[in-house]
Coordinates of C-alpha atoms in Angstrom, one line a residue:
M896 CA 17.1 -2.8 5.4
R897 CA 19.4 -3.1 2.5
A898 CA 19.4 -5.0 -0.7
R899 CA 23.1 -5.3 -2.2
Q900 CA 23.0 -6.7 -6.0
I901 CA 20.0 -8.8 -6.0
T902 CA 19.4 -10.8 -8.7
K903 CA 16.2 -13.4 -9.6
T904 CA 15.7 -15.6 -12.6
Y905 CA 13.0 -17.6 -13.6
G906 CA 14.1 -20.1 -16.3
A907 CA 15.5 -17.8 -19.2
T908 CA 13.5 -14.6 -17.3
R909 CA 15.9 -12.2 -15.3
A910 CA 13.1 -10.6 -13.2
L911 CA 15.7 -8.5 -11.1
K912 CA 19.4 -7.6 -12.7
G913 CA 21.7 -6.8 -9.8
V914 CA 19.3 -4.5 -8.1
D915 CA 20.9 -2.4 -5.0
F916 CA 18.0 -1.1 -2.8
E917 CA 17.6 0.4 0.7
I918 CA 14.7 1.0 3.4
R919 CA 15.7 3.9 5.7
S920 CA 13.8 3.7 9.3
G921 CA 11.4 6.5 10.1
A922 CA 10.4 7.1 6.0
V923 CA 8.3 6.4 3.3
T924 CA 9.8 5.0 0.7
A925 CA 8.0 5.2 -2.8
L926 CA 8.2 2.6 -5.3
F927 CA 7.5 3.0 -8.8
G928 CA 7.5 0.8 -12.1
E929 CA 5.4 -0.8 -14.5
N930 CA 3.8 -4.0 -14.2
G931 CA 6.6 -6.7 -14.8
A932 CA 9.3 -4.0 -13.9
G933 CA 10.5 -6.4 -10.9
K934 CA 8.9 -4.3 -7.7
S935 CA 6.9 -7.2 -6.6
T936 CA 9.5 -9.8 -6.9
L937 CA 12.1 -7.5 -4.9
M938 CA 9.4 -6.8 -2.2
K939 CA 8.8 -10.9 -2.0
I940 CA 12.4 -11.5 -1.8
L941 CA 12.3 -8.7 1.6
S942 CA 9.7 -10.2 2.8
G943 CA 10.8 -13.7 2.4
V944 CA 8.1 -15.0 0.2
E945 CA 10.6 -15.8 -2.5
T946 CA 14.5 -16.4 -2.2
P947 CA 17.0 -14.4 -4.3
T948 CA 19.1 -16.1 -7.0
S949 CA 22.3 -14.2 -6.0
G950 CA 22.7 -11.2 -3.8
I951 CA 22.6 -10.0 0.0
L952 CA 19.8 -9.0 2.4
E953 CA 21.2 -6.6 5.5
L954 CA 19.0 -5.9 8.4
D955 CA 20.7 -3.3 10.8
G956 CA 24.2 -3.8 8.9
R957 CA 23.9 -7.6 9.6
E958 CA 23.6 -10.1 6.9
I959 CA 20.3 -12.2 7.0
Q960 CA 19.0 -15.3 5.2
L961 CA 15.2 -15.3 4.9
A962 CA 13.9 -18.8 4.1
S963 CA 10.3 -18.0 4.7
T964 CA 7.6 -15.5 5.9
V965 CA 7.8 -16.6 9.3
D966 CA 11.8 -15.9 9.2
A967 CA 10.7 -12.6 8.0
A968 CA 8.3 -12.2 10.6
E969 CA 10.6 -12.8 13.3
H970 CA 12.9 -10.1 11.9
G971 CA 9.8 -7.6 12.0
I972 CA 9.3 -7.7 8.1
A973 CA 5.6 -7.6 7.1
I974 CA 3.7 -7.0 3.8
I975 CA 0.6 -6.2 2.5
H976 CA 0.3 -7.7 -1.0
Q977 CA -1.2 -6.4 -4.0
E978 CA -3.6 -9.4 -4.5
L979 CA -5.9 -10.3 -1.3
S980 CA -4.6 -13.2 0.7
L981 CA -7.5 -13.4 3.0
C982 CA -10.0 -16.8 3.6
P983 CA -13.6 -15.5 3.1
N984 CA -14.8 -18.5 5.2
L985 CA -12.9 -17.1 8.0
S986 CA -13.8 -14.2 10.7
I987 CA -12.1 -10.7 10.4
R988 CA -10.6 -12.0 13.8
D989 CA -9.6 -15.4 12.4
N990 CA -7.8 -13.9 9.1
I991 CA -6.0 -11.4 11.4
Y992 CA -4.5 -14.0 14.0
M993 CA -4.4 -17.3 11.5
G994 CA -1.0 -18.7 12.1
R995 CA -0.1 -16.8 15.1
E996 CA -3.0 -17.4 17.4
L997 CA -3.1 -16.2 20.9
V998 CA -3.3 -19.2 23.2
R999 CA -4.2 -19.7 27.3
G1000 CA -1.8 -22.4 28.9
G1001 CA -0.1 -23.4 25.0
I1002 CA -3.2 -25.2 24.6
V1003 CA -7.0 -23.4 24.1
V1004 CA -7.0 -20.2 21.6
D1005 CA -7.7 -17.0 23.4
E1006 CA -10.2 -15.8 21.2
R1007 CA -11.6 -12.9 23.7
T1008 CA -7.9 -11.4 23.9
E1009 CA -8.0 -11.6 20.2
N1010 CA -11.7 -10.1 19.6
V1011 CA -10.4 -7.2 22.0
R1012 CA -7.2 -6.5 19.9
T1013 CA -8.9 -7.0 16.3
R1014 CA -11.6 -4.3 17.5
E1015 CA -8.6 -2.0 18.6
L1016 CA -7.2 -2.7 15.2
M1017 CA -10.5 -1.7 13.3
A1018 CA -10.9 1.0 15.6
R1019 CA -7.3 2.4 14.9
L1020 CA -8.3 2.1 11.1
E1021 CA -11.7 3.9 11.8
E1022 CA -13.6 0.6 10.6
Q1023 CA -16.7 -0.2 13.0
L1024 CA -16.7 -3.9 12.2
D1025 CA -17.6 -6.9 14.3
P1026 CA -14.2 -9.3 14.9
R1027 CA -16.7 -12.5 14.1
T1028 CA -18.1 -10.9 10.9
L1029 CA -16.8 -13.6 7.8
V1030 CA -14.7 -11.8 5.2
A1031 CA -17.0 -13.0 2.5
D1032 CA -19.9 -10.3 3.5
L1033 CA -17.4 -7.7 3.7
R1034 CA -17.1 -5.1 0.7
L1035 CA -13.9 -5.3 -1.2
G1036 CA -12.4 -1.9 0.3
Q1037 CA -13.4 -3.3 3.9
Q1038 CA -11.2 -6.6 3.0
Q1039 CA -8.4 -4.6 1.9
V1040 CA -8.5 -2.6 5.5
V1041 CA -8.7 -6.2 7.1
E1042 CA -5.7 -7.1 5.1
I1043 CA -3.8 -3.8 6.5
A1044 CA -5.0 -4.8 9.8
R1045 CA -3.5 -8.3 9.6
A1046 CA 0.1 -6.8 8.8
L1047 CA -0.2 -4.1 11.7
A1048 CA -1.0 -6.9 14.3
G1049 CA 2.7 -7.7 14.0
D1050 CA 4.6 -5.0 15.1
A1051 CA 6.5 -4.8 12.1
R1052 CA 9.6 -2.7 12.0
V1053 CA 9.4 -2.9 8.0
L1054 CA 6.6 -2.5 6.4
I1055 CA 5.6 -2.9 2.7
M1056 CA 2.6 -1.7 1.3
D1057 CA 1.9 -3.2 -2.1
E1058 CA -1.0 -1.3 -3.4
P1059 CA -2.9 -1.1 -0.3
T1060 CA -5.4 1.6 -1.3
S1061 CA -6.4 0.0 -4.4
A1062 CA -10.1 -0.7 -3.2
L1063 CA -10.3 2.1 -0.9
S1064 CA -12.1 5.3 -0.2
G1065 CA -11.0 8.6 -0.2
N1066 CA -11.4 8.8 3.6
E1067 CA -9.9 5.3 4.0
V1068 CA -6.9 6.2 2.1
E1069 CA -6.9 9.6 4.4
V1070 CA -7.1 7.1 7.5
L1071 CA -4.3 5.0 6.1
F1072 CA -2.1 8.0 5.6
R1073 CA -2.5 9.0 9.1
L1074 CA -1.5 5.7 10.1
I1075 CA 1.2 5.5 8.3
R1076 CA 2.7 8.7 9.5
E1077 CA 2.0 7.3 13.2
L1078 CA 4.2 4.5 12.0
T1079 CA 6.7 6.3 10.5
D1080 CA 7.2 8.9 13.5
S1081 CA 7.6 6.0 15.9
G1082 CA 10.3 4.4 13.6
V1083 CA 9.0 2.3 11.2
A1084 CA 10.0 1.8 7.7
I1085 CA 7.6 1.7 4.8
V1086 CA 8.0 0.7 1.5
Y1087 CA 4.6 2.0 -0.6
I1088 CA 4.2 0.3 -4.0
S1089 CA 1.2 2.2 -5.7
H1090 CA 0.1 2.7 -9.3
H1091 CA -1.8 5.9 -8.1
L1092 CA 1.2 8.7 -8.9
E1093 CA 0.0 11.7 -7.1
E1094 CA -1.4 9.7 -3.7
A1095 CA 2.1 7.8 -3.7
L1096 CA 4.0 10.9 -4.1
E1097 CA 1.8 12.7 -1.1
I1098 CA 3.1 10.1 1.2
A1099 CA 6.5 9.7 0.3
D1100 CA 9.5 10.7 1.9
H1101 CA 11.9 9.8 -1.3
A1102 CA 11.0 7.7 -4.4
V1103 CA 12.4 4.6 -6.3
V1104 CA 11.8 3.8 -9.9
F1105 CA 12.5 0.3 -11.5
R1106 CA 12.0 -0.2 -15.1
D1107 CA 12.8 -4.1 -16.5
G1108 CA 14.3 -5.3 -13.4
E1109 CA 16.8 -2.8 -12.7
L1110 CA 16.6 0.5 -10.5
V1111 CA 17.0 3.2 -12.8
A1112 CA 16.1 6.6 -10.8
T1113 CA 15.9 7.9 -7.3
G1114 CA 14.6 11.2 -5.9
E1115 CA 13.9 12.9 -2.9
R1116 CA 10.0 14.1 -2.6
D1117 CA 11.2 17.9 -2.7
A1118 CA 13.1 17.2 -6.1
I1119 CA 10.7 15.0 -7.7
D1120 CA 7.1 15.1 -9.7
I1121 CA 4.9 13.0 -11.6
A1122 CA 6.1 13.9 -14.7
W1123 CA 9.6 12.5 -13.4
V1124 CA 7.9 9.3 -12.2
I1125 CA 6.6 8.8 -15.5
S1126 CA 9.3 9.7 -18.1
N1127 CA 11.5 7.4 -15.7
M1128 CA 9.0 4.5 -15.6
V1129 CA 8.0 4.0 -19.6
G1130 CA 10.7 6.4 -20.9
R1131 CA 8.4 8.6 -22.8
S1132 CA 6.6 11.8 -21.4
A1133 CA 3.0 11.6 -19.6
D1134 CA 1.6 13.8 -22.8
D1135 CA 2.4 10.6 -25.2
L1136 CA 0.0 8.5 -22.6
S1137 CA -3.3 10.1 -23.3
P1138 CA -5.3 8.5 -26.1
D1139 CA -7.1 10.2 -29.6
L1140 CA -10.7 10.5 -28.5
R1141 CA -13.9 10.6 -31.0
D1142 CA -15.5 14.1 -31.2
D1143 CA -18.7 13.0 -33.1
F1144 CA -21.2 10.3 -32.0
G1145 CA -23.8 8.3 -33.5
E1146 CA -27.1 7.3 -32.4
I1147 CA -28.3 6.9 -28.6
A1148 CA -26.8 3.1 -28.2
L1149 CA -27.5 2.8 -24.0
S1150 CA -30.8 4.6 -22.6
L1151 CA -31.6 4.9 -18.9
R1152 CA -34.8 6.5 -18.0
N1153 CA -35.6 6.7 -14.1
V1154 CA -33.4 3.4 -13.4
T1155 CA -33.5 2.6 -9.5
V1156 CA -31.5 -0.2 -7.9
A1157 CA -31.6 -1.4 -4.0
D1158 CA -28.3 -1.8 -2.4
P1159 CA -27.6 -5.7 -2.5
S1160 CA -26.2 -5.5 0.9
N1161 CA -29.2 -3.6 2.0
P1162 CA -32.1 -3.6 0.4
T1163 CA -34.0 -1.0 2.4
R1164 CA -31.3 1.4 0.6
L1165 CA -31.1 2.5 -2.8
A1166 CA -27.9 2.6 -4.4
V1167 CA -29.2 4.0 -7.5
D1168 CA -31.7 6.8 -7.2
D1169 CA -33.9 7.5 -10.1
L1170 CA -30.9 7.6 -12.7
S1171 CA -31.3 8.6 -16.4
L1172 CA -28.5 9.1 -18.6
D1173 CA -27.9 8.3 -22.4
V1174 CA -24.5 6.9 -24.1
R1175 CA -24.1 7.4 -28.0
A1176 CA -22.0 5.4 -30.2
G1177 CA -18.8 6.4 -30.6
E1178 CA -18.9 8.1 -27.0
I1179 CA -17.0 7.4 -23.9
V1180 CA -18.6 8.8 -20.7
C1181 CA -17.5 8.3 -17.3
L1182 CA -19.0 7.8 -14.1
Y1183 CA -17.2 9.7 -10.9
G1184 CA -17.8 9.5 -7.6
L1185 CA -16.5 8.3 -4.2
M1186 CA -17.0 4.8 -3.1
G1187 CA -20.8 4.4 -2.2
A1188 CA -21.7 6.9 -4.8
G1189 CA -23.9 3.9 -6.6
R1190 CA -21.5 3.5 -9.3
T1191 CA -20.5 -0.2 -9.4
E1192 CA -24.2 -1.1 -8.8
L1193 CA -25.5 0.8 -11.4
L1194 CA -23.2 -1.1 -13.7
E1195 CA -23.8 -4.2 -12.5
A1196 CA -27.4 -4.1 -12.4
L1197 CA -27.2 -3.1 -16.3
A1198 CA -25.2 -6.1 -17.1
G1199 CA -27.8 -8.4 -15.3
R1200 CA -25.8 -9.4 -12.3
A1201 CA -28.5 -6.9 -9.9
P1202 CA -32.4 -6.6 -10.9
I1203 CA -33.5 -3.2 -11.4
Q1204 CA -36.2 -2.3 -9.3
R1205 CA -37.9 0.6 -11.3
G1206 CA -37.3 2.4 -14.5
T1207 CA -36.2 1.7 -18.3
V1208 CA -33.2 0.7 -19.7
T1209 CA -32.8 0.7 -23.6
V1210 CA -29.7 -1.1 -25.4
G1211 CA -29.6 -0.4 -29.3
G1212 CA -33.5 0.7 -29.4
R1213 CA -34.7 -2.7 -27.5
E1214 CA -35.8 -2.3 -23.8
L1215 CA -34.5 -4.8 -21.4
R1216 CA -37.3 -6.9 -19.9
G1217 CA -35.3 -9.1 -17.0
E1218 CA -33.0 -10.7 -19.3
S1219 CA -30.1 -12.9 -18.1
I1220 CA -26.4 -11.9 -18.3
A1221 CA -25.9 -14.2 -21.5
D1222 CA -28.9 -12.5 -23.0
R1223 CA -27.7 -8.9 -22.4
I1224 CA -24.3 -10.1 -23.9
R1225 CA -26.4 -11.5 -27.1
M1226 CA -27.7 -8.0 -27.1
G1227 CA -24.6 -6.4 -27.4
L1228 CA -24.3 -5.4 -23.4
A1229 CA -21.4 -6.6 -21.8
L1230 CA -19.1 -5.7 -18.4
V1231 CA -15.7 -5.5 -17.6
P1232 CA -16.0 -5.9 -13.7
E1233 CA -14.0 -3.8 -10.8
D1234 CA -12.6 -7.2 -9.3
R1235 CA -10.9 -9.3 -12.4
Q1236 CA -9.5 -11.7 -10.1
R1237 CA -13.0 -12.6 -8.4
D1238 CA -15.5 -11.9 -11.2
G1239 CA -13.5 -11.4 -14.8
L1240 CA -11.0 -14.5 -14.7
V1241 CA -11.1 -18.2 -13.8
Q1242 CA -7.9 -18.7 -12.3
T1243 CA -7.8 -22.2 -13.1
M1244 CA -7.8 -21.7 -16.9
S1245 CA -5.4 -20.4 -19.5
V1246 CA -5.2 -17.2 -21.2
G1247 CA -7.0 -18.7 -24.5
E1248 CA -10.0 -20.4 -22.2
N1249 CA -10.4 -17.3 -20.3
S1250 CA -10.1 -15.2 -23.5
S1251 CA -13.4 -17.2 -25.1
L1252 CA -15.0 -18.2 -22.5
A1253 CA -17.9 -15.6 -22.7
S1254 CA -18.6 -16.2 -27.0
L1255 CA -18.1 -20.1 -26.8
S1256 CA -21.3 -20.5 -28.8
A1257 CA -20.0 -18.5 -31.6
Y1258 CA -17.6 -21.5 -32.1
V1259 CA -20.0 -24.4 -31.5
L1260 CA -20.4 -27.1 -34.5
G1261 CA -23.3 -29.5 -33.9
F1262 CA -22.4 -30.8 -30.3
W1263 CA -19.0 -29.9 -30.3
I1264 CA -16.8 -26.5 -29.8
G1265 CA -14.9 -26.0 -33.0
D1266 CA -11.2 -26.3 -32.0
R1267 CA -9.9 -24.5 -34.9
R1268 CA -12.4 -21.4 -35.0
E1269 CA -11.8 -21.0 -30.9
R1270 CA -8.1 -20.9 -31.3
D1271 CA -8.1 -18.7 -34.7
A1272 CA -10.4 -16.2 -32.8
V1273 CA -8.6 -16.5 -29.3
E1274 CA -5.1 -15.6 -31.4
K1275 CA -6.7 -12.9 -33.3
G1276 CA -8.4 -11.4 -29.7
I1277 CA -5.0 -11.7 -27.8
A1278 CA -3.1 -10.0 -30.7
D1279 CA -5.9 -7.4 -30.7
V1280 CA -5.6 -6.3 -27.2
R1281 CA -1.9 -6.7 -27.3
V1282 CA -1.5 -9.1 -24.4
K1283 CA 1.8 -9.8 -23.5
T1284 CA 2.0 -13.7 -23.0
S1285 CA 4.0 -16.4 -24.3
G1286 CA 0.6 -17.8 -26.0
P1287 CA -3.0 -19.1 -25.5
S1288 CA -2.0 -21.7 -23.3
A1289 CA -0.3 -20.0 -20.8
S1290 CA -1.8 -19.8 -17.5
I1291 CA -3.6 -16.8 -16.8
T1292 CA -1.8 -16.4 -13.6
S1293 CA 1.4 -16.1 -15.2
L1294 CA 0.4 -12.3 -16.6
S1295 CA 0.8 -9.1 -14.8
G1296 CA -2.3 -7.3 -13.6
G1297 CA -2.3 -4.9 -16.6
N1298 CA -2.2 -8.0 -19.3
Q1299 CA -4.9 -10.2 -16.9
Q1300 CA -7.0 -6.8 -17.5
K1301 CA -6.4 -6.7 -21.0
V1302 CA -7.6 -10.8 -21.3
V1303 CA -10.9 -9.5 -19.6
I1304 CA -11.6 -6.7 -22.0
G1305 CA -10.7 -8.8 -24.8
K1306 CA -13.1 -11.4 -23.3
V1307 CA -15.6 -8.8 -23.8
L1308 CA -14.6 -7.7 -27.2
M1309 CA -15.1 -10.9 -28.7
T1310 CA -18.5 -10.9 -27.6
E1311 CA -18.9 -8.2 -30.1
P1312 CA -20.8 -5.7 -27.6
D1313 CA -22.3 -2.3 -29.1
V1314 CA -22.1 -1.0 -25.4
I1315 CA -19.4 -1.9 -22.7
L1316 CA -19.4 -1.2 -19.3
L1317 CA -16.2 -0.9 -17.4
D1318 CA -15.8 -0.7 -13.7
E1319 CA -12.4 0.9 -12.6
P1320 CA -10.7 -0.4 -15.4
S1321 CA -7.3 1.0 -14.4
R1322 CA -7.3 -0.5 -10.9
G1323 CA -4.2 -2.0 -9.6
I1324 CA -2.1 -1.6 -12.9
D1325 CA 0.6 0.7 -13.6
V1326 CA 0.7 3.8 -15.9
G1327 CA 2.1 2.6 -18.8
A1328 CA -0.6 -0.2 -18.8
K1329 CA -3.3 2.5 -18.0
G1330 CA -2.3 4.1 -21.2
E1331 CA -2.9 1.0 -23.3
I1332 CA -6.3 0.2 -21.5
F1333 CA -7.3 3.9 -22.2
A1334 CA -6.2 3.8 -25.6
L1335 CA -7.9 0.5 -26.5
M1336 CA -10.8 2.1 -24.9
A1337 CA -10.6 5.0 -27.5
R1338 CA -9.9 2.8 -29.9
E1339 CA -12.9 0.8 -29.5
A1340 CA -15.1 4.1 -29.4
R1341 CA -14.0 5.5 -32.9
R1342 CA -14.8 1.9 -34.2
G1343 CA -18.6 2.8 -32.9
L1344 CA -18.7 1.2 -29.5
A1345 CA -20.5 3.1 -26.8
V1346 CA -18.2 3.3 -23.5
L1347 CA -19.5 3.7 -20.0
F1348 CA -16.7 3.5 -17.5
A1349 CA -16.9 4.1 -13.7
T1350 CA -13.4 5.7 -12.2
S1351 CA -12.4 7.4 -8.7
E1352 CA -9.5 8.7 -10.5
V1353 CA -9.9 12.7 -11.1
S1354 CA -7.1 12.3 -13.8
E1355 CA -8.8 9.3 -15.4
A1356 CA -12.3 11.1 -15.4
L1357 CA -10.8 14.4 -17.1
G1358 CA -8.1 13.1 -19.4
V1359 CA -10.1 9.7 -21.1
S1360 CA -13.4 10.8 -21.6
N1361 CA -16.1 13.0 -23.6
R1362 CA -18.2 13.7 -20.6
V1363 CA -17.9 13.5 -16.9
V1364 CA -21.0 12.0 -14.9
V1365 CA -20.7 12.8 -11.4
M1366 CA -22.7 10.7 -8.7
S1367 CA -23.5 11.2 -5.3
K1368 CA -25.6 8.7 -3.2
G1369 CA -27.3 7.0 -6.2
R1370 CA -28.0 10.4 -8.1
I1371 CA -26.2 12.3 -11.0
V1372 CA -25.4 15.4 -9.3
R1373 CA -23.6 17.0 -12.3
Q1374 CA -22.2 16.5 -15.8
F1375 CA -19.1 18.0 -17.2
E1376 CA -17.1 18.5 -20.6
P1377 CA -13.8 17.6 -19.6
K1378 CA -12.1 20.4 -21.4
N1379 CA -14.5 22.9 -19.5
A1380 CA -13.8 21.4 -16.3
T1381 CA -11.1 21.1 -13.1
R1382 CA -10.0 18.7 -11.0
E1383 CA -11.8 21.0 -8.3
D1384 CA -15.1 20.8 -9.9
L1385 CA -15.3 17.0 -9.8
M1386 CA -14.0 16.8 -6.1
I1387 CA -16.6 19.6 -5.2
A1388 CA -19.5 18.0 -7.2
S1389 CA -18.7 14.6 -5.8
G1390 CA -18.6 16.0 -2.0
E1391 CA -15.0 14.6 -1.8
A1392 CA -13.9 17.9 -0.9
T1393 CA -15.5 21.2 -0.3
E1394 CA -14.4 25.0 -1.8
E1395 CA -13.3 26.0 1.3
E1396 CA -11.0 22.9 2.5
L1397 CA -9.5 23.3 -1.5
T1398 CA -8.7 26.9 -1.3
G1399 CA -7.3 26.3 2.3
S1400 CA -4.7 23.7 0.7
A1401 CA -4.2 25.9 -2.0
H1402 CA -3.0 28.6 0.3
R1403 CA -0.8 26.2 2.5

């Protein structure tokens, strides 16, 4: 498939500027670029979601017109979107076959055959899920698997994957990569977009980099590395993106003693088991571990979203005793959740309304909200975290993923916390935005804020923290100072890999 001189304009904004792009059969094209670089816009054009302002699309050397996703599907083109587009009130089966139901006699939906094929797709992705399970009952990673299965069900010739692993565990990523190789071996052309640079380079056959709506670099996998990708994406060295961390800390701001939390989806299982940890003012502590290690459950329990069964938590010398989420925010403890779309933002509200949502009580005058006080605070907050937006009244959905994440962090900072909890703060954002997010964390730590964040990215754990706490099966198994630890140390401690596997990989 080829795109020739594709342009796309939205009012005065030129999202794409005469792009030439090609997709090869039986190969994986890794597509890199910052949020707003034009990657997703081009992919929406290739998959029929958007139409170009000008330019030509070709398939097998013939010009084609894609007026809708139905047109694209008929040509064998499918896309897995960055943000999940599932219906949570429907089953896995109904989500996979929605709009292309299998019917008997042209009248009745053949649910039995759909169930069989859904089970086959789930088995292919190594997920033992009942096709009749509601999507709302699945964890985020399993929902991502369903999104992938829906694209596979269409037997696509061209498959576009926009951040397909953003919610997947390490094992699930391995399964997906094996499936990608099976697809390319059978001639399927794949476009792979990911902000996980090492992961994308692992699966890529060749790479393309976008910047400011233009294709600025291409390279074969053997001739490129991460430094090449980053320098072409952001126009500066990877070393420039590392934050300046504080090396002296204050008093203990957050103290956990023998904390135990049940798994919300299975109360008979412990998600966090007898965990003790201190975080000091000015310190950035990273919780590293695989999916299921208990990181999210711990952070959500600390924020008040889930109950703590046993143990004590002290914030600024004051012990928590079942306070509500709002009470904990007033005490100076606040959470930036993993899923910003579902838990961090209200999609129907503006940038400004989302920004002030957690701190509205500070602007109440009598029975009314002081509009001017709120507006001044919001404008100051937006400028403080450097959100790129046309203004507070802009729709939150008009922002890139990185800028939406800044709004969520800015909303939390407007509550003036003493301790900030962040769950996968860089999920689904590009390397430039990651650098800005982590620089923001480091800045707040230098001001005396205690920071506890969770990540499944080894490079983040080692690059942007003062201390790495490795979790496995709800317990702390090791603690490291980043300057004295390696990637292999973290992977072995978390159970992600064994020493023998890593040694064998190095030899290969």
